[in-house]
mmCIF file with all atom_site columns, C-alpha atoms in Angstrom:
data_model
loop_
_atom_site.group_PDB
_atom_site.id
_atom_site.type_symbol
_atom_site.label_atom_id
_atom_site.label_alt_id
_atom_site.label_comp_id
_atom_site.label_asym_id
_atom_site.label_entity_id
_atom_site.label_seq_id
_atom_site.pdbx_PDB_ins_code
_atom_site.Cartn_x
_atom_site.Cartn_y
_atom_site.Cartn_z
_atom_site.occupancy
_atom_site.B_iso_or_equiv
_atom_site.pdbx_formal_charge
_atom_site.auth_seq_id
_atom_site.auth_comp_id
_atom_site.auth_asym_id
_atom_site.auth_atom_id
_atom_site.pdbx_PDB_model_num
ATOM 1   C CA . MET A 1 1   ? -42.964 96.001  42.730 1.00 39.00 ? 17  MET A CA 1
ATOM 2   C CA . SER A 1 2   ? -43.241 99.645  41.684 1.00 41.00 ? 18  SER A CA 1
ATOM 3   C CA . MET A 1 3   ? -45.602 100.762 39.078 1.00 39.00 ? 19  MET A CA 1
ATOM 4   C CA . PRO A 1 4   ? -44.485 102.154 35.773 1.00 42.00 ? 20  PRO A CA 1
ATOM 5   C CA . ARG A 1 5   ? -44.388 105.796 35.704 1.00 45.00 ? 21  ARG A CA 1
ATOM 6   C CA . SER A 1 6   ? -43.390 108.493 33.376 1.00 47.00 ? 22  SER A CA 1
ATOM 7   C CA . THR A 1 7   ? -39.798 110.058 34.033 1.00 50.00 ? 23  THR A CA 1
ATOM 8   C CA . ASP A 1 8   ? -38.636 113.432 33.640 1.00 57.00 ? 24  ASP A CA 1
ATOM 9   C CA . THR A 1 9   ? -35.762 112.309 31.344 1.00 64.00 ? 25  THR A CA 1
ATOM 10  C CA . ILE A 1 10  ? -36.275 113.541 27.821 1.00 62.00 ? 26  ILE A CA 1
ATOM 11  C CA . LEU A 1 11  ? -34.071 111.514 25.111 1.00 63.00 ? 27  LEU A CA 1
ATOM 12  C CA . ASP A 1 12  ? -35.086 113.505 22.251 1.00 64.00 ? 28  ASP A CA 1
ATOM 13  C CA . ARG A 1 13  ? -37.366 116.439 21.002 1.00 69.00 ? 29  ARG A CA 1
ATOM 14  C CA . THR A 1 14  ? -38.505 116.810 17.299 1.00 77.00 ? 30  THR A CA 1
ATOM 15  C CA . ARG A 1 15  ? -40.904 119.694 16.009 1.00 81.00 ? 31  ARG A CA 1
ATOM 16  C CA . THR A 1 16  ? -43.266 117.920 13.377 1.00 88.00 ? 32  THR A CA 1
ATOM 17  C CA . ARG A 1 17  ? -46.414 118.749 11.458 1.00 91.00 ? 33  ARG A CA 1
ATOM 18  C CA . GLU A 1 18  ? -49.258 116.243 11.615 1.00 93.00 ? 34  GLU A CA 1
ATOM 19  C CA . VAL A 1 19  ? -52.613 115.756 10.658 1.00 94.00 ? 35  VAL A CA 1
ATOM 20  C CA . THR A 1 20  ? -54.784 114.344 13.513 1.00 94.00 ? 36  THR A CA 1
ATOM 21  C CA . ALA A 1 21  ? -58.436 112.953 13.984 1.00 94.00 ? 37  ALA A CA 1
ATOM 22  C CA . VAL A 1 22  ? -60.680 111.247 16.313 1.00 93.00 ? 38  VAL A CA 1
ATOM 23  C CA . PHE A 1 23  ? -62.593 107.962 15.384 1.00 93.00 ? 39  PHE A CA 1
ATOM 24  C CA . HIS A 1 24  ? -65.088 106.056 17.475 1.00 90.00 ? 40  HIS A CA 1
ATOM 25  C CA . SER A 1 25  ? -64.702 102.853 15.475 1.00 87.00 ? 41  SER A CA 1
ATOM 26  C CA . ARG A 1 26  ? -61.622 100.957 15.336 1.00 84.00 ? 42  ARG A CA 1
ATOM 27  C CA . ARG A 1 27  ? -62.597 99.505  12.122 1.00 86.00 ? 43  ARG A CA 1
ATOM 28  C CA . ALA A 1 28  ? -63.005 102.779 10.664 1.00 90.00 ? 44  ALA A CA 1
ATOM 29  C CA . LEU A 1 29  ? -59.620 103.831 12.161 1.00 90.00 ? 45  LEU A CA 1
ATOM 30  C CA . ASP A 1 30  ? -58.159 100.920 10.404 1.00 88.00 ? 46  ASP A CA 1
ATOM 31  C CA . ASP A 1 31  ? -59.627 101.429 7.195  1.00 90.00 ? 47  ASP A CA 1
ATOM 32  C CA . ALA A 1 32  ? -58.238 105.099 7.149  1.00 93.00 ? 48  ALA A CA 1
ATOM 33  C CA . ALA A 1 33  ? -54.732 104.130 7.981  1.00 92.00 ? 49  ALA A CA 1
ATOM 34  C CA . GLN A 1 34  ? -54.861 101.289 5.331  1.00 90.00 ? 50  GLN A CA 1
ATOM 35  C CA . ASP A 1 35  ? -56.034 104.010 2.853  1.00 94.00 ? 51  ASP A CA 1
ATOM 36  C CA . LEU A 1 36  ? -53.163 106.185 4.029  1.00 93.00 ? 52  LEU A CA 1
ATOM 37  C CA . LEU A 1 37  ? -50.621 103.478 3.241  1.00 91.00 ? 53  LEU A CA 1
ATOM 38  C CA . LEU A 1 38  ? -52.060 102.939 -0.067 1.00 91.00 ? 54  LEU A CA 1
ATOM 39  C CA . SER A 1 39  ? -51.954 106.370 -0.968 1.00 92.00 ? 55  SER A CA 1
ATOM 40  C CA . GLY A 1 40  ? -48.232 106.673 -0.217 1.00 91.00 ? 56  GLY A CA 1
ATOM 41  C CA . PHE A 1 41  ? -47.957 107.491 3.166  1.00 93.00 ? 57  PHE A CA 1
ATOM 42  C CA . ASP A 1 42  ? -45.178 105.723 4.872  1.00 90.00 ? 58  ASP A CA 1
ATOM 43  C CA . ARG A 1 43  ? -46.268 103.385 8.096  1.00 87.00 ? 59  ARG A CA 1
ATOM 44  C CA . SER A 1 44  ? -43.533 104.974 10.305 1.00 86.00 ? 60  SER A CA 1
ATOM 45  C CA . ASP A 1 45  ? -45.493 108.321 9.950  1.00 91.00 ? 61  ASP A CA 1
ATOM 46  C CA . ILE A 1 46  ? -48.781 106.929 11.354 1.00 92.00 ? 62  ILE A CA 1
ATOM 47  C CA . ASP A 1 47  ? -49.407 106.537 15.008 1.00 90.00 ? 63  ASP A CA 1
ATOM 48  C CA . ILE A 1 48  ? -52.384 105.887 16.934 1.00 89.00 ? 64  ILE A CA 1
ATOM 49  C CA . SER A 1 49  ? -53.273 106.337 20.646 1.00 86.00 ? 65  SER A CA 1
ATOM 50  C CA . ALA A 1 50  ? -52.055 103.788 23.046 1.00 81.00 ? 66  ALA A CA 1
ATOM 51  C CA . SER A 1 51  ? -54.112 101.385 25.080 1.00 75.00 ? 67  SER A CA 1
ATOM 52  C CA . PRO A 1 52  ? -56.575 102.960 27.755 1.00 73.00 ? 68  PRO A CA 1
ATOM 53  C CA . ASP A 1 53  ? -54.406 101.634 30.579 1.00 71.00 ? 69  ASP A CA 1
ATOM 54  C CA . ASP A 1 54  ? -51.371 103.354 29.154 1.00 73.00 ? 70  ASP A CA 1
ATOM 55  C CA . VAL A 1 55  ? -53.207 106.628 28.408 1.00 75.00 ? 71  VAL A CA 1
ATOM 56  C CA . GLN A 1 56  ? -54.743 106.723 32.169 1.00 73.00 ? 72  GLN A CA 1
ATOM 57  C CA . ARG A 1 57  ? -51.360 106.094 33.549 1.00 78.00 ? 73  ARG A CA 1
ATOM 58  C CA . ARG A 1 58  ? -49.617 108.786 31.519 1.00 75.00 ? 74  ARG A CA 1
ATOM 59  C CA . LEU A 1 59  ? -52.061 111.328 32.333 1.00 74.00 ? 75  LEU A CA 1
ATOM 60  C CA . ASN A 1 60  ? -52.454 110.491 35.786 1.00 74.00 ? 76  ASN A CA 1
ATOM 61  C CA . TYR A 1 61  ? -55.982 109.309 35.335 1.00 71.00 ? 77  TYR A CA 1
ATOM 62  C CA . ALA A 1 62  ? -57.250 112.944 34.234 1.00 74.00 ? 78  ALA A CA 1
ATOM 63  C CA . VAL A 1 63  ? -60.196 113.098 31.948 1.00 76.00 ? 79  VAL A CA 1
ATOM 64  C CA . ILE A 1 64  ? -59.271 115.001 28.939 1.00 83.00 ? 80  ILE A CA 1
ATOM 65  C CA . PRO A 1 65  ? -61.393 115.097 25.548 1.00 85.00 ? 81  PRO A CA 1
ATOM 66  C CA . PRO A 1 66  ? -59.728 113.158 22.829 1.00 84.00 ? 82  PRO A CA 1
ATOM 67  C CA . ALA A 1 67  ? -59.951 116.142 20.501 1.00 85.00 ? 83  ALA A CA 1
ATOM 68  C CA . ASP A 1 68  ? -57.732 118.015 22.981 1.00 87.00 ? 84  ASP A CA 1
ATOM 69  C CA . LEU A 1 69  ? -55.575 115.156 23.830 1.00 87.00 ? 85  LEU A CA 1
ATOM 70  C CA . ALA A 1 70  ? -54.461 114.881 20.101 1.00 88.00 ? 86  ALA A CA 1
ATOM 71  C CA . ASP A 1 71  ? -52.701 118.081 20.469 1.00 89.00 ? 87  ASP A CA 1
ATOM 72  C CA . MET A 1 72  ? -50.945 117.260 23.697 1.00 86.00 ? 88  MET A CA 1
ATOM 73  C CA . PRO A 1 73  ? -47.179 116.152 23.351 1.00 83.00 ? 89  PRO A CA 1
ATOM 74  C CA . THR A 1 74  ? -47.546 113.925 26.352 1.00 81.00 ? 90  THR A CA 1
ATOM 75  C CA . ALA A 1 75  ? -50.395 111.965 24.818 1.00 83.00 ? 91  ALA A CA 1
ATOM 76  C CA . PRO A 1 76  ? -49.378 108.116 24.701 1.00 82.00 ? 92  PRO A CA 1
ATOM 77  C CA . ARG A 1 77  ? -48.776 106.929 21.204 1.00 83.00 ? 93  ARG A CA 1
ATOM 78  C CA . GLN A 1 78  ? -48.147 103.461 19.551 1.00 83.00 ? 94  GLN A CA 1
ATOM 79  C CA . PRO A 1 79  ? -47.173 102.598 16.221 1.00 82.00 ? 95  PRO A CA 1
ATOM 80  C CA . PHE A 1 80  ? -50.183 101.389 13.681 1.00 84.00 ? 96  PHE A CA 1
ATOM 81  C CA . PHE A 1 81  ? -50.610 97.915  13.340 1.00 75.00 ? 97  PHE A CA 1
ATOM 82  C CA . GLY A 1 82  ? -53.221 96.577  11.254 1.00 64.00 ? 98  GLY A CA 1
ATOM 83  C CA . ALA A 1 83  ? -55.337 93.134  11.406 1.00 60.00 ? 99  ALA A CA 1
ATOM 84  C CA . ASP A 1 84  ? -53.324 91.690  8.596  1.00 64.00 ? 100 ASP A CA 1
ATOM 85  C CA . ASP A 1 85  ? -50.112 92.696  10.307 1.00 61.00 ? 101 ASP A CA 1
ATOM 86  C CA . LEU A 1 86  ? -50.887 91.352  13.424 1.00 60.00 ? 102 LEU A CA 1
ATOM 87  C CA . LEU A 1 87  ? -52.161 88.135  11.565 1.00 63.00 ? 103 LEU A CA 1
ATOM 88  C CA . GLY A 1 88  ? -48.623 87.847  9.945  1.00 62.00 ? 104 GLY A CA 1
ATOM 89  C CA . VAL A 1 89  ? -46.809 88.195  13.198 1.00 66.00 ? 105 VAL A CA 1
ATOM 90  C CA . GLU A 1 90  ? -48.925 85.608  14.929 1.00 64.00 ? 106 GLU A CA 1
ATOM 91  C CA . ALA A 1 91  ? -48.208 83.148  11.924 1.00 73.00 ? 107 ALA A CA 1
ATOM 92  C CA . VAL A 1 92  ? -44.577 83.901  11.902 1.00 77.00 ? 108 VAL A CA 1
ATOM 93  C CA . ALA A 1 93  ? -44.139 83.688  15.597 1.00 77.00 ? 109 ALA A CA 1
ATOM 94  C CA . SER A 1 94  ? -46.068 80.516  15.939 1.00 77.00 ? 110 SER A CA 1
ATOM 95  C CA . SER A 1 95  ? -44.101 78.907  12.781 1.00 82.00 ? 111 SER A CA 1
ATOM 96  C CA . VAL A 1 96  ? -40.735 79.743  14.189 1.00 84.00 ? 112 VAL A CA 1
ATOM 97  C CA . LEU A 1 97  ? -41.553 78.316  17.716 1.00 83.00 ? 113 LEU A CA 1
ATOM 98  C CA . GLY A 1 98  ? -43.018 75.060  16.215 1.00 83.00 ? 114 GLY A CA 1
ATOM 99  C CA . CYS A 1 99  ? -39.995 74.706  14.101 1.00 89.00 ? 115 CYS A CA 1
ATOM 100 C CA . ILE A 1 100 ? -37.427 75.033  17.008 1.00 89.00 ? 116 ILE A CA 1
ATOM 101 C CA . ALA A 1 101 ? -39.850 72.500  19.056 1.00 86.00 ? 117 ALA A CA 1
ATOM 102 C CA . ALA A 1 102 ? -39.594 70.149  16.064 1.00 87.00 ? 118 ALA A CA 1
ATOM 103 C CA . VAL A 1 103 ? -35.974 70.299  15.694 1.00 89.00 ? 119 VAL A CA 1
ATOM 104 C CA . GLY A 1 104 ? -35.208 69.936  19.453 1.00 88.00 ? 120 GLY A CA 1
ATOM 105 C CA . SER A 1 105 ? -37.570 66.766  19.479 1.00 87.00 ? 121 SER A CA 1
ATOM 106 C CA . ALA A 1 106 ? -35.686 65.523  16.439 1.00 87.00 ? 122 ALA A CA 1
ATOM 107 C CA . LEU A 1 107 ? -32.273 65.936  18.037 1.00 88.00 ? 123 LEU A CA 1
ATOM 108 C CA . PHE A 1 108 ? -33.639 64.372  21.328 1.00 86.00 ? 124 PHE A CA 1
ATOM 109 C CA . LEU A 1 109 ? -35.256 61.405  19.513 1.00 84.00 ? 125 LEU A CA 1
ATOM 110 C CA . ILE A 1 110 ? -31.839 60.927  17.452 1.00 87.00 ? 126 ILE A CA 1
ATOM 111 C CA . ILE A 1 111 ? -29.917 60.602  20.588 1.00 88.00 ? 127 ILE A CA 1
ATOM 112 C CA . LYS A 1 112 ? -32.147 58.219  22.190 1.00 81.00 ? 128 LYS A CA 1
ATOM 113 C CA . GLY A 1 113 ? -31.640 55.952  19.075 1.00 83.00 ? 129 GLY A CA 1
ATOM 114 C CA . TYR A 1 114 ? -35.086 56.277  17.323 1.00 83.00 ? 130 TYR A CA 1
ATOM 115 C CA . GLU A 1 115 ? -35.183 55.415  13.574 1.00 85.00 ? 131 GLU A CA 1
ATOM 116 C CA . ALA A 1 116 ? -35.208 58.034  10.906 1.00 85.00 ? 132 ALA A CA 1
ATOM 117 C CA . MET A 1 117 ? -39.070 57.508  10.067 1.00 88.00 ? 133 MET A CA 1
ATOM 118 C CA . ALA A 1 118 ? -40.110 57.758  13.579 1.00 83.00 ? 134 ALA A CA 1
ATOM 119 C CA . VAL A 1 119 ? -37.927 60.812  14.331 1.00 83.00 ? 135 VAL A CA 1
ATOM 120 C CA . ALA A 1 120 ? -39.313 62.608  11.259 1.00 86.00 ? 136 ALA A CA 1
ATOM 121 C CA . MET A 1 121 ? -43.106 61.687  12.011 1.00 88.00 ? 137 MET A CA 1
ATOM 122 C CA . TRP A 1 122 ? -42.805 62.628  15.846 1.00 86.00 ? 138 TRP A CA 1
ATOM 123 C CA . SER A 1 123 ? -41.003 65.944  15.167 1.00 87.00 ? 139 SER A CA 1
ATOM 124 C CA . ILE A 1 124 ? -43.488 66.992  12.578 1.00 87.00 ? 140 ILE A CA 1
ATOM 125 C CA . LEU A 1 125 ? -46.401 66.271  15.048 1.00 88.00 ? 141 LEU A CA 1
ATOM 126 C CA . ILE A 1 126 ? -44.627 67.885  17.801 1.00 87.00 ? 142 ILE A CA 1
ATOM 127 C CA . GLY A 1 127 ? -43.787 71.005  15.766 1.00 85.00 ? 143 GLY A CA 1
ATOM 128 C CA . ILE A 1 128 ? -47.407 71.345  14.468 1.00 86.00 ? 144 ILE A CA 1
ATOM 129 C CA . PHE A 1 129 ? -48.781 70.670  18.043 1.00 85.00 ? 145 PHE A CA 1
ATOM 130 C CA . THR A 1 130 ? -46.428 73.539  19.464 1.00 84.00 ? 146 THR A CA 1
ATOM 131 C CA . GLY A 1 131 ? -47.384 76.023  16.708 1.00 79.00 ? 147 GLY A CA 1
ATOM 132 C CA . ALA A 1 132 ? -51.165 75.384  17.454 1.00 79.00 ? 148 ALA A CA 1
ATOM 133 C CA . VAL A 1 133 ? -50.669 75.747  21.190 1.00 79.00 ? 149 VAL A CA 1
ATOM 134 C CA . VAL A 1 134 ? -48.580 78.870  21.184 1.00 77.00 ? 150 VAL A CA 1
ATOM 135 C CA . ILE A 1 135 ? -50.881 80.638  18.856 1.00 73.00 ? 151 ILE A CA 1
ATOM 136 C CA . VAL A 1 136 ? -53.289 81.475  21.652 1.00 71.00 ? 152 VAL A CA 1
ATOM 137 C CA . PRO A 1 137 ? -51.126 83.343  24.238 1.00 72.00 ? 153 PRO A CA 1
ATOM 138 C CA . ILE A 1 138 ? -49.501 85.195  20.996 1.00 69.00 ? 154 ILE A CA 1
ATOM 139 C CA . TYR A 1 139 ? -53.042 86.254  19.992 1.00 63.00 ? 155 TYR A CA 1
ATOM 140 C CA . ARG A 1 140 ? -53.935 87.304  23.609 1.00 65.00 ? 156 ARG A CA 1
ATOM 141 C CA . LEU A 1 141 ? -50.868 89.129  23.786 1.00 64.00 ? 157 LEU A CA 1
ATOM 142 C CA . LEU A 1 142 ? -50.930 91.169  20.431 1.00 58.00 ? 158 LEU A CA 1
ATOM 143 C CA . ARG A 1 143 ? -54.808 91.733  20.896 1.00 58.00 ? 159 ARG A CA 1
ATOM 144 C CA . ARG A 1 144 ? -54.760 92.095  24.726 1.00 58.00 ? 160 ARG A CA 1
ATOM 145 C CA . GLU A 1 145 ? -57.145 95.198  24.538 1.00 52.00 ? 161 GLU A CA 1
ATOM 146 C CA . ARG A 1 146 ? -59.780 93.136  22.611 1.00 51.00 ? 162 ARG A CA 1
ATOM 147 C CA . VAL A 1 147 ? -59.290 90.175  24.822 1.00 41.00 ? 163 VAL A CA 1
ATOM 148 C CA . ARG A 1 148 ? -59.582 92.276  28.148 1.00 47.00 ? 164 ARG A CA 1
ATOM 149 C CA . GLY A 1 149 ? -62.734 94.065  26.766 1.00 40.00 ? 165 GLY A CA 1
ATOM 150 C CA . LEU A 1 150 ? -61.032 97.445  26.491 1.00 43.00 ? 166 LEU A CA 1
ATOM 151 C CA . GLU A 1 151 ? -61.552 97.967  22.784 1.00 58.00 ? 167 GLU A CA 1
ATOM 152 C CA . PRO A 1 152 ? -65.321 99.054  23.121 1.00 62.00 ? 168 PRO A CA 1
ATOM 153 C CA . ALA A 1 153 ? -64.175 101.508 25.752 1.00 56.00 ? 169 ALA A CA 1
ATOM 154 C CA . ALA A 1 154 ? -61.587 102.925 23.790 1.00 63.00 ? 170 ALA A CA 1
ATOM 155 C CA . GLU A 1 155 ? -63.874 103.473 20.951 1.00 69.00 ? 171 GLU A CA 1
ATOM 156 C CA . TRP A 1 156 ? -66.350 105.219 23.247 1.00 70.00 ? 172 TRP A CA 1
ATOM 157 C CA . ASP A 1 157 ? -63.581 107.516 24.630 1.00 76.00 ? 173 ASP A CA 1
ATOM 158 C CA . GLY A 1 158 ? -62.284 108.127 21.078 1.00 84.00 ? 174 GLY A CA 1
ATOM 159 C CA . LEU A 1 159 ? -59.345 106.609 19.378 1.00 88.00 ? 175 LEU A CA 1
ATOM 160 C CA . LEU A 1 160 ? -56.522 109.087 17.841 1.00 91.00 ? 176 LEU A CA 1
ATOM 161 C CA . ILE A 1 161 ? -54.650 108.863 14.713 1.00 93.00 ? 177 ILE A CA 1
ATOM 162 C CA . TRP A 1 162 ? -51.600 111.186 13.942 1.00 94.00 ? 178 TRP A CA 1
ATOM 163 C CA . VAL A 1 163 ? -50.123 111.378 10.456 1.00 95.00 ? 179 VAL A CA 1
ATOM 164 C CA . ARG A 1 164 ? -46.868 113.146 10.191 1.00 93.00 ? 180 ARG A CA 1
ATOM 165 C CA . VAL A 1 165 ? -46.906 115.285 6.646  1.00 93.00 ? 181 VAL A CA 1
ATOM 166 C CA . ARG A 1 166 ? -44.095 117.239 4.938  1.00 90.00 ? 182 ARG A CA 1
ATOM 167 C CA . ALA A 1 167 ? -45.773 118.806 2.155  1.00 91.00 ? 183 ALA A CA 1
ATOM 168 C CA . PRO A 1 168 ? -49.171 120.998 1.735  1.00 91.00 ? 184 PRO A CA 1
ATOM 169 C CA . GLU A 1 169 ? -50.440 118.328 -0.678 1.00 93.00 ? 185 GLU A CA 1
ATOM 170 C CA . LYS A 1 170 ? -50.023 115.718 1.782  1.00 93.00 ? 186 LYS A CA 1
ATOM 171 C CA . GLU A 1 171 ? -51.830 117.718 4.313  1.00 93.00 ? 187 GLU A CA 1
ATOM 172 C CA . ALA A 1 172 ? -54.866 118.107 2.263  1.00 94.00 ? 188 ALA A CA 1
ATOM 173 C CA . GLN A 1 173 ? -54.698 114.276 0.982  1.00 95.00 ? 189 GLN A CA 1
ATOM 174 C CA . ALA A 1 174 ? -54.615 112.996 4.609  1.00 95.00 ? 190 ALA A CA 1
ATOM 175 C CA . GLN A 1 175 ? -57.426 115.285 5.866  1.00 95.00 ? 191 GLN A CA 1
ATOM 176 C CA . GLU A 1 176 ? -59.426 114.124 3.006  1.00 95.00 ? 192 GLU A CA 1
ATOM 177 C CA . ILE A 1 177 ? -58.855 110.300 3.680  1.00 95.00 ? 193 ILE A CA 1
ATOM 178 C CA . LEU A 1 178 ? -59.444 110.921 7.359  1.00 95.00 ? 194 LEU A CA 1
ATOM 179 C CA . MET A 1 179 ? -62.907 112.613 6.897  1.00 95.00 ? 195 MET A CA 1
ATOM 180 C CA . ARG A 1 180 ? -63.859 110.097 4.154  1.00 95.00 ? 196 ARG A CA 1
ATOM 181 C CA . HIS A 1 181 ? -63.605 107.479 6.854  1.00 95.00 ? 197 HIS A CA 1
ATOM 182 C CA . GLY A 1 182 ? -65.528 109.278 9.507  1.00 92.00 ? 198 GLY A CA 1
ATOM 183 C CA . GLY A 1 183 ? -62.685 110.917 11.356 1.00 92.00 ? 199 GLY A CA 1
ATOM 184 C CA . GLN A 1 184 ? -63.814 113.726 13.630 1.00 92.00 ? 200 GLN A CA 1
ATOM 185 C CA . ALA A 1 185 ? -61.975 116.913 14.719 1.00 91.00 ? 201 ALA A CA 1
ATOM 186 C CA . VAL A 1 186 ? -59.603 116.512 11.747 1.00 94.00 ? 202 VAL A CA 1
ATOM 187 C CA . HIS A 1 187 ? -57.093 119.251 11.655 1.00 93.00 ? 203 HIS A CA 1
ATOM 188 C CA . VAL A 1 188 ? -53.340 120.025 11.152 1.00 93.00 ? 204 VAL A CA 1
ATOM 189 C CA . HIS A 1 189 ? -51.129 120.999 14.236 1.00 92.00 ? 205 HIS A CA 1
ATOM 190 C CA . GLU A 1 190 ? -47.437 121.550 14.789 1.00 89.00 ? 206 GLU A CA 1
ATOM 191 C CA . ILE A 1 191 ? -46.037 119.809 17.799 1.00 87.00 ? 207 ILE A CA 1
ATOM 192 C CA . ASP A 1 192 ? -42.805 119.235 19.685 1.00 80.00 ? 208 ASP A CA 1
ATOM 193 C CA . LEU A 1 193 ? -42.636 115.339 20.340 1.00 73.00 ? 209 LEU A CA 1
ATOM 194 C CA . GLU A 1 194 ? -40.728 114.081 23.129 1.00 66.00 ? 210 GLU A CA 1
ATOM 195 C CA . LYS A 1 195 ? -39.018 110.796 23.470 1.00 65.00 ? 211 LYS A CA 1
ATOM 196 C CA . ARG A 1 196 ? -38.861 109.402 27.134 1.00 62.00 ? 212 ARG A CA 1
ATOM 197 C CA . PRO A 1 197 ? -37.153 106.241 28.119 1.00 59.00 ? 213 PRO A CA 1
ATOM 198 C CA . GLU A 1 198 ? -40.762 104.589 28.746 1.00 58.00 ? 214 GLU A CA 1
ATOM 199 C CA . ASP A 1 199 ? -41.249 105.019 25.028 1.00 56.00 ? 215 ASP A CA 1
ATOM 200 C CA . LEU A 1 200 ? -38.268 102.612 23.990 1.00 54.00 ? 216 LEU A CA 1
ATOM 201 C CA . PRO A 1 201 ? -39.101 98.955  23.231 1.00 51.00 ? 217 PRO A CA 1
ATOM 202 C CA . LEU A 1 202 ? -38.447 96.843  26.379 1.00 46.00 ? 218 LEU A CA 1
ATOM 203 C CA . HIS A 1 203 ? -38.155 99.833  28.556 1.00 49.00 ? 219 HIS A CA 1
ATOM 204 C CA . SER A 1 204 ? -39.631 97.680  31.324 1.00 47.00 ? 220 SER A CA 1
ATOM 205 C CA . LEU A 1 205 ? -37.412 94.945  31.074 1.00 45.00 ? 221 LEU A CA 1
ATOM 206 C CA . ARG A 1 206 ? -34.974 94.654  34.205 1.00 50.00 ? 222 ARG A CA 1
ATOM 207 C CA . PRO A 1 207 ? -32.285 92.179  34.550 1.00 48.00 ? 223 PRO A CA 1
ATOM 208 C CA . ASP A 1 208 ? -32.922 92.041  38.310 1.00 47.00 ? 224 ASP A CA 1
ATOM 209 C CA . PRO A 1 209 ? -36.376 92.520  39.356 1.00 48.00 ? 225 PRO A CA 1
ATOM 210 C CA . TRP A 1 210 ? -35.479 93.557  42.876 1.00 51.00 ? 226 TRP A CA 1
ATOM 211 C CA . LEU A 1 211 ? -34.090 96.830  41.336 1.00 49.00 ? 227 LEU A CA 1
ATOM 212 C CA . GLY A 1 212 ? -36.121 99.761  41.587 1.00 52.00 ? 228 GLY A CA 1
ATOM 213 C CA . ASP A 1 213 ? -36.502 102.617 39.122 1.00 50.00 ? 229 ASP A CA 1
ATOM 214 C CA . GLU A 1 214 ? -34.044 104.881 41.094 1.00 52.00 ? 230 GLU A CA 1
ATOM 215 C CA . ARG A 1 215 ? -30.828 105.301 39.084 1.00 51.00 ? 231 ARG A CA 1
ATOM 216 C CA . LEU A 1 216 ? -27.767 103.531 40.515 1.00 46.00 ? 232 LEU A CA 1
ATOM 217 C CA . GLY A 1 217 ? -24.873 105.730 42.026 1.00 48.00 ? 233 GLY A CA 1
ATOM 218 C CA . ARG A 1 218 ? -27.276 108.368 43.369 1.00 46.00 ? 234 ARG A CA 1
ATOM 219 C CA . PRO A 1 219 ? -27.144 109.429 46.904 1.00 47.00 ? 235 PRO A CA 1
#
């Protein structure tokens, strides 16, 4: 199976003004992002650097200082999600899967002719058990960098944050917040952001795993 790679197809290009900084602590970056949110910045205007694997693949494993990488339009990004956001997603996902298991088991027991009390008891227990079991893979999926031991390496290299701003007072406020939380190389830039197919959600999902990356219909 072919490795994912960056394409030359550009879906959209937007000129934007941002405040950017480098952090060497994920906790400090999270605290700065939360402070930005509490100060009125929109969550959709805050990006952080992608996982180390994604960064290396996109840059063809070139070594680029984080302060320089922050000004590159091709630097891989991802939306900011704090620890509280991930905890909420984990709770909702495990609850939904647990409910599905409970309803499914209840229907199965009803079809088999079990009494109402037994159906209720077993469906509740199965739902709780399912929710508790699936929380582990969900945790590993959402926090894969920490689980795989990549977070310390990312902190050593430098974690980037980008904050889109649309007014001079917001620029000053964002710079002050980032510097207050220990951000380095804090500066403002204007950059052309390009959106490519691999930046879209589920871009790697393929209905037929035997199909390659080439577009159909090409000679």
